[in-house]
Coordinates of C-alpha atoms and ligand atoms in Angstrom, one line a residue:
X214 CA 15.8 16.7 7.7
X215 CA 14.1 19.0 5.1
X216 CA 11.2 18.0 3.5
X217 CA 10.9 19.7 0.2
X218 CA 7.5 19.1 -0.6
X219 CA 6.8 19.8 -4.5
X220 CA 4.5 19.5 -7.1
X221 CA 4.9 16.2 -7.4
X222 CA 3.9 15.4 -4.0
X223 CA 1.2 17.0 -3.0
X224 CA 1.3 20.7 -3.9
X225 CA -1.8 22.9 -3.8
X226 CA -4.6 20.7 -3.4
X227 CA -5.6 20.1 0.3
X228 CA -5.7 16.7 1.7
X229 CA -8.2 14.6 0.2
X230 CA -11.0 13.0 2.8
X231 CA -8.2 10.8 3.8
X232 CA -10.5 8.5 6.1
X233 CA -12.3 5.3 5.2
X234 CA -15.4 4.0 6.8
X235 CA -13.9 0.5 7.7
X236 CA -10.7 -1.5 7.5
X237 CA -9.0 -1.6 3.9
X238 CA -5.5 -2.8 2.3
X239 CA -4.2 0.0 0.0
X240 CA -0.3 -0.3 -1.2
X241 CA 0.9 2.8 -2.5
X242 CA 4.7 3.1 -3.9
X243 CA 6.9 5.5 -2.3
X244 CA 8.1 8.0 -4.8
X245 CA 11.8 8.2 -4.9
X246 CA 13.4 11.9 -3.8
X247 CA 16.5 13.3 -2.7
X248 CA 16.9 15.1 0.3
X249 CA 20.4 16.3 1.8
X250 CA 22.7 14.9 -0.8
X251 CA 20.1 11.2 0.0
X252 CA 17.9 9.2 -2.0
X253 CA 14.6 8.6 0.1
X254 CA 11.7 6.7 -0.7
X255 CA 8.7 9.1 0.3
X256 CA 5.8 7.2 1.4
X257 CA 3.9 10.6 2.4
X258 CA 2.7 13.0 1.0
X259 CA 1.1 10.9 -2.2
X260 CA -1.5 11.6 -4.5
X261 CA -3.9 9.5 -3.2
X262 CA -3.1 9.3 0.4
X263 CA -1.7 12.9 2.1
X264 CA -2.3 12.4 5.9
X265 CA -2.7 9.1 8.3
X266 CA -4.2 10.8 11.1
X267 CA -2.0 13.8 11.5
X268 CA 0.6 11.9 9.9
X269 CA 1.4 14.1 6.7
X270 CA 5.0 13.4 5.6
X271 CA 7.2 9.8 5.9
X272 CA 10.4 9.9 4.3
X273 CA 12.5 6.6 4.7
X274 CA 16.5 6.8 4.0
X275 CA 18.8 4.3 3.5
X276 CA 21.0 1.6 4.6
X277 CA 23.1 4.0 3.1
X278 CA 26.8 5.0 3.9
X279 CA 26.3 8.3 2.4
X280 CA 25.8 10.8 5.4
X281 CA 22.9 13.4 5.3
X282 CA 23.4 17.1 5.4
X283 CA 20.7 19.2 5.4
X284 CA 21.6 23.0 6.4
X285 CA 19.3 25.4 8.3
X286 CA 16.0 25.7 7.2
X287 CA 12.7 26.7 8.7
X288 CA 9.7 24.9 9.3
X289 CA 6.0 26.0 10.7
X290 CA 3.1 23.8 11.4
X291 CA 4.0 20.6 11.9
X292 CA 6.4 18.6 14.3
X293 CA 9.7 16.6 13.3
X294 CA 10.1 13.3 14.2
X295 CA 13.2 11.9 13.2
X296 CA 13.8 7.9 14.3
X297 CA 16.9 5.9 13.5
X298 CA 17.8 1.9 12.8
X299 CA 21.5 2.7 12.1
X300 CA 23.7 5.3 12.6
X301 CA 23.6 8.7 14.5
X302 CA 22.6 12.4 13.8
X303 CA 23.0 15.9 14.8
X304 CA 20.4 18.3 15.4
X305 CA 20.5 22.4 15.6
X306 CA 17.9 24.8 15.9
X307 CA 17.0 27.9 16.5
X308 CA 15.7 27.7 20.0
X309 CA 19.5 26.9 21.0
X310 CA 19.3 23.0 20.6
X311 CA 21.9 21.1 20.0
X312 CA 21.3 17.1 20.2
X313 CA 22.7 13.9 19.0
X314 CA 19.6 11.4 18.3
X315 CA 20.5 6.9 18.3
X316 CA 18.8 4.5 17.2
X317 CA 15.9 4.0 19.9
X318 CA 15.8 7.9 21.0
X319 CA 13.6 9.9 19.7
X320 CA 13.7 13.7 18.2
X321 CA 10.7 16.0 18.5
X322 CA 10.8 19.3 17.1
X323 CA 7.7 21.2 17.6
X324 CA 7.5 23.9 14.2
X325 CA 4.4 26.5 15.6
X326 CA 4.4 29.6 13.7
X327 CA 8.4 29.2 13.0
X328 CA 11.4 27.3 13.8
X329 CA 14.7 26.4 11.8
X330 CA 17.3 23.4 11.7
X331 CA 19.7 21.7 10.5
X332 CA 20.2 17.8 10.7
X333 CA 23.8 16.0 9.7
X334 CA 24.9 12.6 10.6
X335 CA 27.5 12.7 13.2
X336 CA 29.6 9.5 13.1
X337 CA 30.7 7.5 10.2
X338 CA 28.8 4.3 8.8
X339 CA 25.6 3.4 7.8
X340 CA 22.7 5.7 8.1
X341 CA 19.3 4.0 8.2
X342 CA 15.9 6.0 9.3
X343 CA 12.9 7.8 9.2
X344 CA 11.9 11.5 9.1
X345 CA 8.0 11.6 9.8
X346 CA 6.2 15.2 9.9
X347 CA 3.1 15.1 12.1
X348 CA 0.6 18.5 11.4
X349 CA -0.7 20.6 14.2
X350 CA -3.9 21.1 14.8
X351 CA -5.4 24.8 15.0
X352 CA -4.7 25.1 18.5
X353 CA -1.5 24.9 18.6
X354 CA 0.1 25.5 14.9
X355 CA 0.5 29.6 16.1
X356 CA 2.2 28.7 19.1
X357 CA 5.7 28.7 20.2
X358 CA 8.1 25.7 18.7
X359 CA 9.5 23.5 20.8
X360 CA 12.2 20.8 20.8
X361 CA 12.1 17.7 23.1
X362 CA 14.5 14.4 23.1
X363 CA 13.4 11.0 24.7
X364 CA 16.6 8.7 25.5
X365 CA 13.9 6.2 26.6
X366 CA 11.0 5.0 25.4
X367 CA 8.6 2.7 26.9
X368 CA 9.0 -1.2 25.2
X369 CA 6.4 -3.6 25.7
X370 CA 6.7 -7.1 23.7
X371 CA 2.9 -8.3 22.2
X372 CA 2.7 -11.3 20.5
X373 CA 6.0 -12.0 18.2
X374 CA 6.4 -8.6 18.2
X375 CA 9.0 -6.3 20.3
X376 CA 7.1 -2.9 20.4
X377 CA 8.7 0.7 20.8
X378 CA 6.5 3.6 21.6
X379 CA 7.6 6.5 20.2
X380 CA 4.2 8.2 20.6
X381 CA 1.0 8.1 21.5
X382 CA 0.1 4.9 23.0
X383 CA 0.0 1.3 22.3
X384 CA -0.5 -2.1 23.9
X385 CA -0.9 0.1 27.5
X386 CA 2.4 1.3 27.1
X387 CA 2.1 5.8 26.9
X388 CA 4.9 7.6 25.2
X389 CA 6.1 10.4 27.1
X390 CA 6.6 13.0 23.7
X391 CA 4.2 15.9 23.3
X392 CA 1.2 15.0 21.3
X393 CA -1.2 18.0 20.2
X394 CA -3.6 15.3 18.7
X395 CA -5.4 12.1 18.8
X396 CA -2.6 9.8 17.7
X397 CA 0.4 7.0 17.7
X398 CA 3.9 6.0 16.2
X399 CA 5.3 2.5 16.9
X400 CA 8.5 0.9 16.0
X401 CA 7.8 -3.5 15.4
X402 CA 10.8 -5.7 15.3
X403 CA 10.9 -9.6 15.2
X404 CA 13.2 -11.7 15.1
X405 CA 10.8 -14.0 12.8
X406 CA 7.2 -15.5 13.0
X407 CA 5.6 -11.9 14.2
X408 CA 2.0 -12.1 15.0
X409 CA -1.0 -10.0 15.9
X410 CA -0.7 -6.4 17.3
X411 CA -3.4 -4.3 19.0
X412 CA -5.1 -1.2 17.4
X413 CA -7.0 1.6 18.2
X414 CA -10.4 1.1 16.3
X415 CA -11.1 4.7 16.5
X416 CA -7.8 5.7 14.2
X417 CA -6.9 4.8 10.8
X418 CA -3.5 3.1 10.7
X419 CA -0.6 2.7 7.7
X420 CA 2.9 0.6 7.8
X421 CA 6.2 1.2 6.2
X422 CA 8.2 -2.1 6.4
X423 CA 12.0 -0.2 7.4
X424 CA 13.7 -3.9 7.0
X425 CA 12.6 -7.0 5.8
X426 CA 9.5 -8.6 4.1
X427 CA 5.9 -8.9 6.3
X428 CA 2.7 -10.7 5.4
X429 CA -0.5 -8.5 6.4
X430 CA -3.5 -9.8 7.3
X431 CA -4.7 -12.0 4.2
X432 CA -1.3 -12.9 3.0
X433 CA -0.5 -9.5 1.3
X434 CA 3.8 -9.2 1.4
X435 CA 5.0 -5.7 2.2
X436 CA 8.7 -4.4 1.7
X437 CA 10.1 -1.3 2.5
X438 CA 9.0 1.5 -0.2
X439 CA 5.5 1.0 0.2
X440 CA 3.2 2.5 2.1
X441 CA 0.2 0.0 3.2
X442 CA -2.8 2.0 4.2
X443 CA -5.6 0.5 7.0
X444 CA -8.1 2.1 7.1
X445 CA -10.4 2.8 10.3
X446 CA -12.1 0.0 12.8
X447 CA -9.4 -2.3 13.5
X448 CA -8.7 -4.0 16.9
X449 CA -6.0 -6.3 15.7
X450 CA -3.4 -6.2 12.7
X451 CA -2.1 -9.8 12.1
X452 CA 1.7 -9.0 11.0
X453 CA 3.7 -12.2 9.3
X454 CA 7.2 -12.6 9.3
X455 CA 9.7 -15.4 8.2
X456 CA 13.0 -13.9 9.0
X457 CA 14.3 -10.3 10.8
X458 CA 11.6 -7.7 10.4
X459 CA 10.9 -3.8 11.2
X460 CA 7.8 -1.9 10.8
X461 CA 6.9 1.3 11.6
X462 CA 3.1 1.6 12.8
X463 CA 1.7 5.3 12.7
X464 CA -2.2 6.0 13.3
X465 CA -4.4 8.6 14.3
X466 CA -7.9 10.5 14.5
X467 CA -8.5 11.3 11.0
X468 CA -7.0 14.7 10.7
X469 CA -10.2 17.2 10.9
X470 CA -8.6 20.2 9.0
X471 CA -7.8 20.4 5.3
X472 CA -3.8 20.3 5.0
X473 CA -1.8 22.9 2.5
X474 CA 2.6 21.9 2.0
X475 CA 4.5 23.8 0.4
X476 CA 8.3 23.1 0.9
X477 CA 8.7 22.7 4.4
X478 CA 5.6 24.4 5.6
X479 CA 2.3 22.9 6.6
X480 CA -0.5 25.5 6.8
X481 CA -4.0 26.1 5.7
X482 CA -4.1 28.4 3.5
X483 CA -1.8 30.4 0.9
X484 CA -0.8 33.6 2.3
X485 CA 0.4 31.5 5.1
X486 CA 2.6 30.2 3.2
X487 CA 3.4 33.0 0.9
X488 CA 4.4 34.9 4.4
X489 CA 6.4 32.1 5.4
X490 CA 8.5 31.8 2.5
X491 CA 8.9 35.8 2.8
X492 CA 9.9 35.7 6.4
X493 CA 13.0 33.3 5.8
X494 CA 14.6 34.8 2.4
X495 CA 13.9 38.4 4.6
X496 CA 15.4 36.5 6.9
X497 CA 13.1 37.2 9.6
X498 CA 13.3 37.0 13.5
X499 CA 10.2 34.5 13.2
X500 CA 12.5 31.8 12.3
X501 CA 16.1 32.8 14.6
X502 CA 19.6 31.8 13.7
X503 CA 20.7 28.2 13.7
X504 CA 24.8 27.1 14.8
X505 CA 25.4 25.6 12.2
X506 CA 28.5 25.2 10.1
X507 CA 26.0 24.4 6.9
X508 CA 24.5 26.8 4.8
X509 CA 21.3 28.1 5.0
X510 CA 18.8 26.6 2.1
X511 CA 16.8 29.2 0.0
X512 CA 13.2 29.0 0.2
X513 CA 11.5 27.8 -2.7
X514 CA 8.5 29.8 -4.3
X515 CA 5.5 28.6 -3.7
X516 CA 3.9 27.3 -7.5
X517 CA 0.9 29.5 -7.7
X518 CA 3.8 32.7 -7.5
X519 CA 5.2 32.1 -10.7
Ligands
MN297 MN1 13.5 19.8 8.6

């Protein structure tokens, strides 16, 4: 999906020292956007909280029986993930990818210094999901992009909670999907109760509810369209449920570089950005063609050009 990061997200102001020293509880509202003819709730970028580790962009969609349709358009800097509850999607790029993603797969497009797609929902029904961005570190954000799919992903149960791996690693269970940096993404489900889940006291943590109401730690209730912010130093997250939950757990090292988005590019500085948006209205080889039936999506100039 696209992730047209504006003014009101984030825009020309680099990330913030986003780590704390210890554990905290900070619930921030998502900010309600639309993206590919959807209404999301974006629980990253915010003012006051741009990365979790190099977590730097969660957009949560639906239960919705609208279908999303976002045409070609480029990325660089960052990696896609895009997870699913309900429903299916269709992925393109420019590399020659062409892959449906289910609910339990997982989609990894890697951006480097320029890739393009389009994502669509495939079948009819509900739509329900998650498009995360994750920023690459220096060493690899030049590099070629890359696209990977995981039908399977390892599952290990802790506590009342079922646990899927999508990256990174959690309760000894390793996710096999590229990871440039320090870092992990975990689907919780329970059927009720929950309990306590392991953490990695080195990485701050967040949680998006995706379904259902969860007690944190002192009692605090969390619904979908809130982002709850960790903190750093914990070794267990108590997670309370009454009824049918879902939560998505993302964490990392603090991201060590300042972060510049613009649109749909993650960078450093301006000009890279400024040369980005050039490259695709030229369009430029740097981005390729995508298959796609959709049309292509216009750039949008960067603030500090008008
Ligand atoms: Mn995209």
């Amino acid at each position: 999906m696209s992730g047209p990061v504006t003014t009101e997200d984030a825009i020309a102001t680099v990330a913030a020292p986003a780590a704390t020293s210890g554990p905290v509880l900070e619930i921030t509202p998502s900010r309600t956007a639309s993206v590919g003819g959807l209404s999301v709730m974006r629980a990253l970028p915010r003012r006051g909280r741009r990365t979790v580790g190099a977590w730097c962009f969660l957009d949560h969609f639906g239960p919705t029986e609208i279908r999303p349709s976002i045409g070609p358009h480029p990325h660089i800097g960052l990696q896609t993930v895009t997870w699913l509850l309900e429903g299916d999607m269709l992925h393109t790029d420019s590399l020659g990818s062409e892959q449906r993603v289910r609910p339990g797969q997982l989609n990894l497009m890697t951006a480097g210094r320029g890739v393009a797609h389009a994502e669509e929902g495939y079948s009819e029904g509900t739509s329900h999901g998650v498009q995360l961005w994750i920023a690459q570190p220096d060493a690899t954000r030049n590099a070629a992009p890359a696209f990977e799919h995981h039908e399977r992903l390892p599952r290990v149960d802790v506590d009342g909670w079922s646990a899927t791996v999508i990256t990174g690693g959690f309760a000894g269970e390793q996710s096999p999907a590229r990871a440039d940096t320090p870092l992990v993404g975990v689907e919780l489900s329970t059927r009720g109760a929950g309990g306590s889940v392991p953490l990695a006291p080195r990485f701050e943590h967040a949680i998006v509810v995706l379904t259902g109401d969860v007690a944190i730690a002192d009692g605090e209730l969390v619904r979908p369209g809130t982002l709850a912010y960790l903190g750093i130093g914990r070794e267990w997250l108590r997670l309370d449920a009454d009824d049918e939950a879902t939560v998505l757990l993302i964490g990392g090292e603090p991201f060590g570089a300042e972060v510049l988005m613009w649109w749909n590019y993650v960078a450093r500085t301006r000009d890279e950005i400024d040369e980005a948006h050039r490259d695709w209205e030229a369009q430029s080889e740097r981005f390729g063609q995508v298959a796609s039936h959709l049309a292509r999506i216009p750039s949008v100039p960067p603030i500090w050009q008008r």
